[in-house]
Each structure stands twice: as C-alpha cells, then as structure tokens.
GROMACS .gro file of C-alpha atoms in nm:
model
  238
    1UNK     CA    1   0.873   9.754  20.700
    2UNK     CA    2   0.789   9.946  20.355
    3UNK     CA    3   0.498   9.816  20.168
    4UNK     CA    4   0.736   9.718  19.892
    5UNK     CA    5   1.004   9.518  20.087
    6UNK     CA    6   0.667   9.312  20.293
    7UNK     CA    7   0.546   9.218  19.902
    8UNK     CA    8   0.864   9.081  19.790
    9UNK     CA    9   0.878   8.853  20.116
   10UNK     CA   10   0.539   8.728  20.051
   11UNK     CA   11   0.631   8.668  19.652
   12UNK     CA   12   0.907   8.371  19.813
   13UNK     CA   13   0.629   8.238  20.036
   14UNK     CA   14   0.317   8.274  19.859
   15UNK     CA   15   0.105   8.057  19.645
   16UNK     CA   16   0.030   8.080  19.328
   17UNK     CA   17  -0.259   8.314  19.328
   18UNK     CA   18  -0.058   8.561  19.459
   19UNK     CA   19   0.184   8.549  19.134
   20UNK     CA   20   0.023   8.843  18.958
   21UNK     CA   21   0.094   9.059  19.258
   22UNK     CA   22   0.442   8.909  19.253
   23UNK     CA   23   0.560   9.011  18.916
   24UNK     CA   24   0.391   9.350  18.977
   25UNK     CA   25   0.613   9.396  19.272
   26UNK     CA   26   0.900   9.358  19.126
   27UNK     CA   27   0.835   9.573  18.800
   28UNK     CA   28   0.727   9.838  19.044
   29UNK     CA   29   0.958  10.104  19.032
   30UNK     CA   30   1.127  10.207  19.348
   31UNK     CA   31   0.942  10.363  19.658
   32UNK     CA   32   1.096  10.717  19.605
   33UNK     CA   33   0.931  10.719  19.267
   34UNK     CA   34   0.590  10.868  19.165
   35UNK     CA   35   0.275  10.728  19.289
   36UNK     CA   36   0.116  10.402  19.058
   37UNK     CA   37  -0.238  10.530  19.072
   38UNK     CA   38  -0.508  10.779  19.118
   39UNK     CA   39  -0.832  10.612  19.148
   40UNK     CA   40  -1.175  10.809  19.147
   41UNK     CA   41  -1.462  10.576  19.295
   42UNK     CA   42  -1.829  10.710  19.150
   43UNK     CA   43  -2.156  10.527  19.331
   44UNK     CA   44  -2.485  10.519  19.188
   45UNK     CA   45  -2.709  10.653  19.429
   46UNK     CA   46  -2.996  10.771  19.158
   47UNK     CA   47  -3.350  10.679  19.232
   48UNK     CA   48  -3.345  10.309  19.057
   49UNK     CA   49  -3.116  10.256  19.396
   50UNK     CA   50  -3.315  10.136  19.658
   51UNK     CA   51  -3.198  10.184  20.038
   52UNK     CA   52  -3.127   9.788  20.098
   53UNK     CA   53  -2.928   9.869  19.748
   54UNK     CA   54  -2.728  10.169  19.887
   55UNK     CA   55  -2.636   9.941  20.198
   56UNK     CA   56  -2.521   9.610  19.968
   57UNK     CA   57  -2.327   9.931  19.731
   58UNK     CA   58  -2.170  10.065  20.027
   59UNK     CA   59  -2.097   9.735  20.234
   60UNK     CA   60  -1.981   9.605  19.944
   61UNK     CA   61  -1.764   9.866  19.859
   62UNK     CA   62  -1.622   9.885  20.162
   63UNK     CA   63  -1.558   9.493  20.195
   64UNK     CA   64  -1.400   9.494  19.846
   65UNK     CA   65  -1.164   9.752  19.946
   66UNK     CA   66  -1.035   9.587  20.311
   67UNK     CA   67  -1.020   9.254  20.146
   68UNK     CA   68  -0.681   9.118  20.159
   69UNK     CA   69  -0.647   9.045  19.791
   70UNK     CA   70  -0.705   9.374  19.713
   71UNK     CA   71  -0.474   9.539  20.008
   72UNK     CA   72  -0.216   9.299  19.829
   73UNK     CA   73  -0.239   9.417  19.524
   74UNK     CA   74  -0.248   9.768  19.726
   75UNK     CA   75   0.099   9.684  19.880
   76UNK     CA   76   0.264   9.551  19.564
   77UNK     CA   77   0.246   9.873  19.392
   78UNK     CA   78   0.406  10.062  19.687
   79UNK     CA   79   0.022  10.240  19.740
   80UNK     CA   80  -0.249  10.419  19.602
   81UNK     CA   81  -0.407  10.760  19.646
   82UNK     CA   82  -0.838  10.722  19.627
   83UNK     CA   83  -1.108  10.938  19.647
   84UNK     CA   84  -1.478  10.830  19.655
   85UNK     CA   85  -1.842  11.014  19.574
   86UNK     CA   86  -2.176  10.879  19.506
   87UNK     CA   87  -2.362  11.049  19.185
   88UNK     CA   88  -2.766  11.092  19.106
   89UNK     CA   89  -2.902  11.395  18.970
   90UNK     CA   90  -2.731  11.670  18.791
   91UNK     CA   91  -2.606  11.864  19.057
   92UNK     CA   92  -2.609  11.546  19.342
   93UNK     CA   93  -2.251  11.434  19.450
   94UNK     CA   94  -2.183  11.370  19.799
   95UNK     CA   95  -1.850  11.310  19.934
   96UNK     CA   96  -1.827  10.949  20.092
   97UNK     CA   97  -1.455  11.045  20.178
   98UNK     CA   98  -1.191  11.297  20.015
   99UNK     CA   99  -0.818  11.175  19.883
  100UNK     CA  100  -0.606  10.993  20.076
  101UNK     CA  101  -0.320  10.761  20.019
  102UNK     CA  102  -0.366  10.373  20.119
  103UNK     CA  103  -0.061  10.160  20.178
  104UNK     CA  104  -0.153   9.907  20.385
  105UNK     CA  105  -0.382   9.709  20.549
  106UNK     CA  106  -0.463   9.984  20.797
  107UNK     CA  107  -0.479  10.219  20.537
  108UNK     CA  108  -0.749  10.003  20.352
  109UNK     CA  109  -0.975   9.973  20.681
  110UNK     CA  110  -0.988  10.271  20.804
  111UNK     CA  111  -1.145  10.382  20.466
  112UNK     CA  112  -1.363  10.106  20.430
  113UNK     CA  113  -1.507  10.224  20.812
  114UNK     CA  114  -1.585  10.580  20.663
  115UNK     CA  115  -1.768  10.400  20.361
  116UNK     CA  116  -1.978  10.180  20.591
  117UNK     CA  117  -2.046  10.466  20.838
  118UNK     CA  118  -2.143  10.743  20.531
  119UNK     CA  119  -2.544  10.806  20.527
  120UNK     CA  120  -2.712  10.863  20.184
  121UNK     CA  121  -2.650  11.171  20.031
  122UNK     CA  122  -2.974  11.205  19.801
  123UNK     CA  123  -3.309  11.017  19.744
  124UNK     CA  124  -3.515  11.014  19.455
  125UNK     CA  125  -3.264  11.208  19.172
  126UNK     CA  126  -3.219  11.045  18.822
  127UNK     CA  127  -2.961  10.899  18.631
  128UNK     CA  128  -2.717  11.157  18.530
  129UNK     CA  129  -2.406  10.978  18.406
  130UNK     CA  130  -2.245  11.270  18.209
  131UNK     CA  131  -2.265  11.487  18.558
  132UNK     CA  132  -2.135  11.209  18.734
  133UNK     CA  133  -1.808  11.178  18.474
  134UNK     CA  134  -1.756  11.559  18.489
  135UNK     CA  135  -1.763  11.580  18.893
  136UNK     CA  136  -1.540  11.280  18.879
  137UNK     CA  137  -1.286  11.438  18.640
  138UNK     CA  138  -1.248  11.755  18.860
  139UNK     CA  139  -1.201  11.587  19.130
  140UNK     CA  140  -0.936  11.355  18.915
  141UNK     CA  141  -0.783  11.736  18.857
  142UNK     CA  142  -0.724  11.772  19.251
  143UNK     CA  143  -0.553  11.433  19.298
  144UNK     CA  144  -0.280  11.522  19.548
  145UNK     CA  145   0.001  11.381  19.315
  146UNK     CA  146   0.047  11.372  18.938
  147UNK     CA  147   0.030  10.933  18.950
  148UNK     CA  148   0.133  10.738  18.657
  149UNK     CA  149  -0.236  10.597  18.607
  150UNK     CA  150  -0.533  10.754  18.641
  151UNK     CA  151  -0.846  10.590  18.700
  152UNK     CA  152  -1.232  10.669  18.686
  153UNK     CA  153  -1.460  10.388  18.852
  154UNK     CA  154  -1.819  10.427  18.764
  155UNK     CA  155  -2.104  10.202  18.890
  156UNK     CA  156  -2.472  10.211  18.794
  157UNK     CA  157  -2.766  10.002  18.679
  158UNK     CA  158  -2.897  10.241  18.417
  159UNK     CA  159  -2.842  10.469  18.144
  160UNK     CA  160  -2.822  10.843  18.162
  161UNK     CA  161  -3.182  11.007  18.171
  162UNK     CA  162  -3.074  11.371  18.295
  163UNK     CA  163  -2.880  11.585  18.137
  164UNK     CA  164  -2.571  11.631  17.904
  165UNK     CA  165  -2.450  11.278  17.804
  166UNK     CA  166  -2.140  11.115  17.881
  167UNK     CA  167  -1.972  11.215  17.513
  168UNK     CA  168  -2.075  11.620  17.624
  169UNK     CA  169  -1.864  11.531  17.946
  170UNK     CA  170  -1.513  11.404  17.750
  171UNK     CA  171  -1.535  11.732  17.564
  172UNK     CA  172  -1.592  11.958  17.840
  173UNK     CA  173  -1.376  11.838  18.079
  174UNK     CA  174  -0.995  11.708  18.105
  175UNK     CA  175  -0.969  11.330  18.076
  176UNK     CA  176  -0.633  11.358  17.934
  177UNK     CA  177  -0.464  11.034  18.000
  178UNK     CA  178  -0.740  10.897  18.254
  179UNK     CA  179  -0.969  10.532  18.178
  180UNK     CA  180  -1.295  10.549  18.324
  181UNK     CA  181  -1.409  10.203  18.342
  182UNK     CA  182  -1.753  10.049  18.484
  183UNK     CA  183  -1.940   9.857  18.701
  184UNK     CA  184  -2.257   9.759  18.581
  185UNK     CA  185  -2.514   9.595  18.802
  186UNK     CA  186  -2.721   9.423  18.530
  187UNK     CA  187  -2.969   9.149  18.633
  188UNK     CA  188  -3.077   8.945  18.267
  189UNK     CA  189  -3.089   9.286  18.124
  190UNK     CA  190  -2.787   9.348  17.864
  191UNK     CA  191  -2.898   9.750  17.788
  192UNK     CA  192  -2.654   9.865  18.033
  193UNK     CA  193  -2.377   9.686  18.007
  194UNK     CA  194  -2.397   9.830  17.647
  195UNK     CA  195  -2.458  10.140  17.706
  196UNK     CA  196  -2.126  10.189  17.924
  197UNK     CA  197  -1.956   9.982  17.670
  198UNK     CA  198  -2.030  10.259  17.374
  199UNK     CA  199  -2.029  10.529  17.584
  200UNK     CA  200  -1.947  10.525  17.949
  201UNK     CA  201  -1.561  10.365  17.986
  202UNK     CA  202  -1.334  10.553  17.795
  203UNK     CA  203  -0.909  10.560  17.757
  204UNK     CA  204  -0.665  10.290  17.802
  205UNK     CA  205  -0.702   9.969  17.865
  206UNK     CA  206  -1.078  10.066  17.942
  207UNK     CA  207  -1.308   9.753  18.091
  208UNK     CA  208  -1.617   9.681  18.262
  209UNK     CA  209  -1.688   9.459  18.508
  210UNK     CA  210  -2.039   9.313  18.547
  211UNK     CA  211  -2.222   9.226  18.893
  212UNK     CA  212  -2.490   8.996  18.815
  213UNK     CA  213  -2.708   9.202  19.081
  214UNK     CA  214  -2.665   9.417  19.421
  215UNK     CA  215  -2.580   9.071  19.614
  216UNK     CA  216  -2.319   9.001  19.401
  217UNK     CA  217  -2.132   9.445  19.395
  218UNK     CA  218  -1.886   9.314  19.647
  219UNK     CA  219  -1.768   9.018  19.435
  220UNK     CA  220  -1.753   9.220  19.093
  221UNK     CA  221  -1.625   9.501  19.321
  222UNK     CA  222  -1.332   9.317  19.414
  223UNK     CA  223  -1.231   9.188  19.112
  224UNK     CA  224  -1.222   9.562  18.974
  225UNK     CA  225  -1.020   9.684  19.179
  226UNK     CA  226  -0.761   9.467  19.176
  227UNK     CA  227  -0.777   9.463  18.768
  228UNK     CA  228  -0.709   9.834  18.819
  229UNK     CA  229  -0.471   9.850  19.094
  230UNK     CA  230  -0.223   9.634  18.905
  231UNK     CA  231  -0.310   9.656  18.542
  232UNK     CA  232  -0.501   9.494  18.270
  233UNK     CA  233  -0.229   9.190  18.309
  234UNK     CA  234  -0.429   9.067  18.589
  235UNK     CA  235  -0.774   8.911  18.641
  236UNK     CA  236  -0.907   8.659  18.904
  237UNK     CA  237  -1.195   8.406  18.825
  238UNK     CA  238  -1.311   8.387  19.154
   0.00000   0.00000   0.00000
C-alpha cells in the first residue's frame, strides 16, 4: 500500500497527536508529484566532541530517525530523499551515508543501521562551521531530485574557530531557496545558541532546536526532524 493511502487510514484511526501529520497528508500533493524534501544532515564531530559524545550523536541520530513519529511524519508527505556527513576541520567531512529516498518504516531503519554502524571519521580537528555549510550545500547541489524544500541540518556545540565563516559560505556557494537550521547542544551556556541564531540558520522558516546536552541529541533530534519533515506548522512538546 503507498505511503500516502497507509497515512490517510491512520488520520480516521489515530489520536490526536497524530493530527499534524493528518492535515499534512491530505495537503500533500499527489504521489506522482515532485518529492516534499531534500534534507542534508551535518554532525559535529570537531574536537570539543568526545567519543562517548560521537556515540550519544550517532545513536541518537539514528534513534530519532527510526522513531515512529518521525517515519509518520516520513509517510505523510509521500517520502523524503536524505543524505548525512559529519563536519570538523576545514577539509574533514566523512560520509555517514550518501542520498537515498526513505518512505517507510523500512526505509527509516535501514538508514538508522548505517548511522549506528559508521566509525568516526576524524579526531582532534576544530570547529569549522563555514566548511561544514559549503560541503553541505554541494552536496544539497547533487540531491537526486529537484524537491520542493530544501533543508540544511547543522549540529554543534561551538562556534566556528577555523576558517572562512558561515556569512563567506552563503556567498560562495548556492543556497538558493535552501533553510539551514540548527541543533545546538548547549549545556547553561547561551553563546551558541546565539551564534547559530545570527549566523548559522539561514532561509525560510529557519529555526533551531536546542538539546540541553549530548543525553538529551535524540530528544531535540526528534523533534527537528519532524518540524522539518512537515513544516514550521508543526511542533511537539514532548
């Protein structure tokens, strides 16, 4: 059964929670129509990333994408195509696993399996931000379809300390109709969270979403994604 058809039988059984996904299934347009989204997933993995930090980033990453809120709202907009990379230094991206398109539940596990199975790609690189957005953006460029939104995820816990800044990256590179929104992992700390507020996220409808610390990625990791696979019009509490 199409991912479409299985969300409108859950919208006349659901509960309530589910109502957001509800209403975006049946705005969605039909399933011979262009993809909704094109999301870019960008991991901090700079040297203020501990390993047992990685692991809680990458499990939690991994659990935020298989959850079944999140393949929901996955299903209700008829699928996704997602990419994801963790960033450090200037020249440090590694590939956690190239685009593919997620539809269902199978979909969403199978690349949450490659997440928890990818090793570290560098240790001990800085905290280059403005690398990170430009890597992301070509790789936003090689998106397998031309999707109605275009997204840019970026976690990190600190500021950009190597190399060209985040503004140098929006002029060098094509972010033509693309958000980038974060995820901050802040602690009591409020420097970063402002610092991707005036000049990390960028485009419409551009957000962050705090984790109060590594324990807590998977939560705020969640929540993010299901915020951007459906729209702005929808954000849990829990």
């Amino acid at each position: 059964m199409h991912a479409f058809v299985k969300a409108g039988l859950s919208c006349a059984t659901g509960h309530l929670r589910s109502l957001a996904f509800c209403l975006a299934a049946a705005a969605a347009p039909a399933p011979a129509a262009a993809c909704s989204l094109s999301l870019v997933l960008a991991m901090d993995a700079s040297s203020s990333v501990d390993h047992l930090e990685h692991d809680l980033q990458l499990n939690g990453l991994a659990n935020a994408l298989s959850d079944p809120e999140v393949v929901q709202a996955i299903e209700a907009v008829g699928g996704i195509w997602i990419m994801s990379f963790e960033w450090s230094g200037q020249r440090q991206h590694f590939l956690q696993f190239g685009w593919r398109y997620l539809e269902d539940a199978e979909d969403a596990d199978e690349a949450a399996e490659e997440l928890r199975t990818s090793h570290r790609g560098f240790i001990g690189f800085p905290t280059a931000i403005g690398y990170a957005l430009g890597y992301a953006a070509v790789q936003m460029g090689r998106a397998p379809a031309d999707c109605a939104r275009k997204v840019i995820d970026v976690a990190g816990d600190g500021i950009n300390n190597d190399g060209f800044p985040p503004s140098s990256a929006y002029k060098a590179f094509d972010f033509e109709g693309v958000t980038v929104n974060g995820l901050v992992i802040a602690d009591q700390d409020t420097t970063t969270i402002d610092y991707y507020r005036e000049h990390v996220i960028s485009g419409p409808g551009a957000f962050i979403e705090v984790a109060a610390d590594y324990e807590d990625y998977a939560r705020a990791m969640k929540r993010k994604l299901i915020r951007e696979i459906i729209g702005n019009g929808y954000a849990s509490r829990n």
